Amino acid sequence: MPKRNELSLEKRVQIQLLHEQGKSQVDISKTVKCSRRSVQYAIQRFSATGSHQNRPRTGRKRITTDRQDRQLLRESLRNRKKTSSELAAEFSEQMKKTISARTTRRRLQEAGLKGCKARKKPWLSDSNKKARYEWALQHRTFTAEDWSNVVWSDESNFEVSKSI
């Protein structure tokens, strides 16, 4: 049978209070709406440990400390173009501890960073440079009054047709 959800801290405290009042385990289970076995286990665990808190669970320990996580974040913010593989290799070299690129990404995501590719921005071609220079030469004598007659707008890209 699959493991059921554990009792909340409030229910465990309520079970203990009802037990101290002298109620039977069956009555407590009906009041709290859980199985009699859960009531029995909660009472046994409180008498053994004296606490209603969950016990620490097992699991693999993190390979990095909080300090190392902050260092990894700083390095990533210092050079935003570094990939997680590059960061992992650099970290492994400095700390003498092997760390995977996936772990690096996970630590950065926990810190609120998300991975994205930098957009490529094309350089100005020689013809664009020449056209800009000619435009500047033509308009260098404009006065403030001349510029007030110009309608300003943001840069926008319009695509008429792909065949043109």
Tab-separated table of C-alpha atoms in Angstrom:
chain	number	residue	atom	x	y	z
A	1	MET	CA	0.000	0.000	0.000
A	2	PRO	CA	1.367	3.494	-0.787
A	3	LYS	CA	2.566	5.740	1.983
A	4	ARG	CA	-0.068	8.257	3.047
A	5	ASN	CA	0.396	11.926	3.806
A	6	GLU	CA	1.846	12.564	7.235
A	7	LEU	CA	-0.158	14.215	9.998
A	8	SER	CA	0.204	17.958	10.291
A	9	LEU	CA	1.858	19.448	13.354
A	10	GLU	CA	-1.518	20.823	14.514
A	11	LYS	CA	-3.139	17.374	14.348
A	12	ARG	CA	-0.266	15.784	16.287
A	13	VAL	CA	-0.593	18.416	19.039
A	14	GLN	CA	-4.374	17.928	19.092
A	15	ILE	CA	-3.912	14.136	19.396
A	16	GLN	CA	-1.532	14.595	22.336
A	17	LEU	CA	-3.915	17.008	24.113
A	18	LEU	CA	-6.871	14.630	23.687
A	19	HIS	CA	-4.712	11.720	24.904
A	20	GLU	CA	-3.731	13.694	28.019
A	21	GLN	CA	-7.444	14.365	28.651
A	22	GLY	CA	-7.955	10.587	28.841
A	23	LYS	CA	-9.741	10.019	25.522
A	24	SER	CA	-9.404	6.615	23.860
A	25	GLN	CA	-7.454	6.202	20.631
A	26	VAL	CA	-10.648	5.331	18.723
A	27	ASP	CA	-12.377	8.526	19.943
A	28	ILE	CA	-9.305	10.597	19.089
A	29	SER	CA	-9.146	9.087	15.585
A	30	LYS	CA	-12.817	9.988	14.973
A	31	THR	CA	-12.310	13.539	16.286
A	32	VAL	CA	-9.134	14.198	14.300
A	33	LYS	CA	-10.344	12.174	11.254
A	34	CYS	CA	-7.370	9.899	10.837
A	35	SER	CA	-6.691	6.203	11.413
A	36	ARG	CA	-6.343	4.715	14.884
A	37	ARG	CA	-2.862	3.500	13.924
A	38	SER	CA	-1.829	7.098	13.116
A	39	VAL	CA	-3.072	8.204	16.537
A	40	GLN	CA	-1.191	5.359	18.213
A	41	TYR	CA	2.007	6.173	16.320
A	42	ALA	CA	1.761	9.917	17.127
A	43	ILE	CA	1.345	9.175	20.850
A	44	GLN	CA	4.247	6.677	20.852
A	45	ARG	CA	6.517	9.064	19.013
A	46	PHE	CA	5.751	11.949	21.393
A	47	SER	CA	6.399	9.790	24.459
A	48	ALA	CA	9.711	8.585	22.956
A	49	THR	CA	11.051	11.919	21.676
A	50	GLY	CA	9.090	14.518	23.646
A	51	SER	CA	8.542	16.482	20.440
A	52	HIS	CA	5.970	16.738	17.664
A	53	GLN	CA	8.532	17.870	15.071
A	54	ASN	CA	9.427	15.727	12.069
A	55	ARG	CA	12.672	13.844	12.273
A	56	PRO	CA	15.440	14.852	9.885
A	57	ARG	CA	15.158	12.909	6.672
A	58	THR	CA	17.871	11.121	4.823
A	59	GLY	CA	19.122	12.262	1.468
A	60	ARG	CA	22.236	13.186	-0.372
A	61	LYS	CA	24.065	16.195	1.013
A	62	ARG	CA	24.654	19.177	-1.240
A	63	ILE	CA	28.060	19.213	-2.876
A	64	THR	CA	28.327	22.998	-2.487
A	65	THR	CA	28.041	25.158	0.608
A	66	ASP	CA	26.065	28.410	0.800
A	67	ARG	CA	29.302	30.344	0.512
A	68	GLN	CA	30.298	28.448	-2.634
A	69	ASP	CA	26.819	29.036	-4.077
A	70	ARG	CA	27.246	32.789	-3.565
A	71	GLN	CA	30.698	32.646	-5.167
A	72	LEU	CA	29.240	30.819	-8.172
A	73	LEU	CA	26.510	33.457	-8.457
A	74	ARG	CA	29.058	36.296	-8.271
A	75	GLU	CA	31.166	34.708	-10.993
A	76	SER	CA	28.120	34.253	-13.196
A	77	LEU	CA	27.074	37.886	-12.733
A	78	ARG	CA	30.624	39.085	-13.381
A	79	ASN	CA	30.657	37.447	-16.809
A	80	ARG	CA	27.123	36.856	-18.073
A	81	LYS	CA	28.281	35.147	-21.274
A	82	LYS	CA	29.878	32.177	-19.496
A	83	THR	CA	28.044	28.912	-19.934
A	84	SER	CA	27.199	26.610	-17.054
A	85	SER	CA	29.815	24.148	-18.336
A	86	GLU	CA	32.507	26.833	-18.235
A	87	LEU	CA	31.421	27.927	-14.748
A	88	ALA	CA	31.449	24.308	-13.542
A	89	ALA	CA	34.928	23.681	-14.949
A	90	GLU	CA	36.262	26.892	-13.397
A	91	PHE	CA	34.621	26.096	-10.053
A	92	SER	CA	36.009	22.548	-10.068
A	93	GLU	CA	39.483	23.908	-10.761
A	94	GLN	CA	39.343	26.486	-7.944
A	95	MET	CA	37.639	24.378	-5.271
A	96	LYS	CA	39.280	21.023	-6.077
A	97	LYS	CA	35.766	19.594	-6.085
A	98	THR	CA	34.003	18.208	-9.173
A	99	ILE	CA	30.658	19.839	-9.918
A	100	SER	CA	28.451	19.190	-12.935
A	101	ALA	CA	27.053	21.795	-15.309
A	102	ARG	CA	23.542	20.717	-14.263
A	103	THR	CA	24.339	21.431	-10.601
A	104	THR	CA	25.683	24.829	-11.632
A	105	ARG	CA	22.439	25.623	-13.481
A	106	ARG	CA	20.388	24.454	-10.486
A	107	ARG	CA	22.315	26.703	-8.069
A	108	LEU	CA	21.896	29.714	-10.360
A	109	GLN	CA	18.170	29.002	-10.759
A	110	GLU	CA	17.802	28.818	-6.968
A	111	ALA	CA	19.413	32.269	-6.821
A	112	GLY	CA	16.843	33.610	-9.301
A	113	LEU	CA	18.887	33.584	-12.506
A	114	LYS	CA	17.610	31.900	-15.604
A	115	GLY	CA	19.674	30.767	-18.528
A	116	CYS	CA	19.225	32.460	-21.854
A	117	LYS	CA	21.201	32.934	-25.022
A	118	ALA	CA	22.514	36.373	-25.857
A	119	ARG	CA	20.917	37.815	-28.953
A	120	LYS	CA	23.311	38.339	-31.825
A	121	LYS	CA	23.486	41.922	-32.974
A	122	PRO	CA	24.923	42.419	-36.452
A	123	TRP	CA	27.705	44.928	-36.945
A	124	LEU	CA	27.163	47.974	-39.139
A	125	SER	CA	28.117	47.274	-42.716
A	126	ASP	CA	30.299	49.685	-44.682
A	127	SER	CA	27.272	50.820	-46.715
A	128	ASN	CA	25.309	51.564	-43.499
A	129	LYS	CA	28.232	53.538	-42.095
A	130	LYS	CA	28.495	55.531	-45.316
A	131	ALA	CA	24.728	56.240	-45.411
A	132	ARG	CA	24.736	57.411	-41.774
A	133	TYR	CA	27.713	59.676	-42.396
A	134	GLU	CA	26.070	61.239	-45.476
A	135	TRP	CA	22.824	61.780	-43.554
A	136	ALA	CA	24.751	63.496	-40.738
A	137	LEU	CA	26.540	65.753	-43.246
A	138	GLN	CA	23.222	66.742	-44.856
A	139	HIS	CA	21.591	67.605	-41.521
A	140	ARG	CA	24.513	69.242	-39.693
A	141	THR	CA	23.235	72.742	-40.513
A	142	PHE	CA	19.730	72.136	-39.108
A	143	THR	CA	18.617	74.700	-36.531
A	144	ALA	CA	16.419	74.011	-33.508
A	145	GLU	CA	13.440	75.287	-35.518
A	146	ASP	CA	14.195	72.844	-38.343
A	147	TRP	CA	14.363	69.945	-35.882
A	148	SER	CA	11.021	70.969	-34.329
A	149	ASN	CA	9.348	70.226	-37.694
A	150	VAL	CA	10.665	66.648	-37.707
A	151	VAL	CA	8.295	63.910	-36.570
A	152	TRP	CA	10.219	61.657	-34.172
A	153	SER	CA	9.497	57.993	-33.706
A	154	ASP	CA	11.196	54.944	-32.280
A	155	GLU	CA	13.035	52.574	-34.521
A	156	SER	CA	10.680	50.012	-36.004
A	157	ASN	CA	11.239	47.175	-38.413
A	158	PHE	CA	8.656	46.736	-41.146
A	159	GLU	CA	8.677	43.751	-43.430
A	160	VAL	CA	6.686	44.242	-46.626
A	161	SER	CA	7.332	40.862	-48.173
A	162	LYS	CA	9.983	38.203	-47.944
A	163	SER	CA	10.253	38.014	-51.742
A	164	ILE	CA	11.386	41.622	-52.100
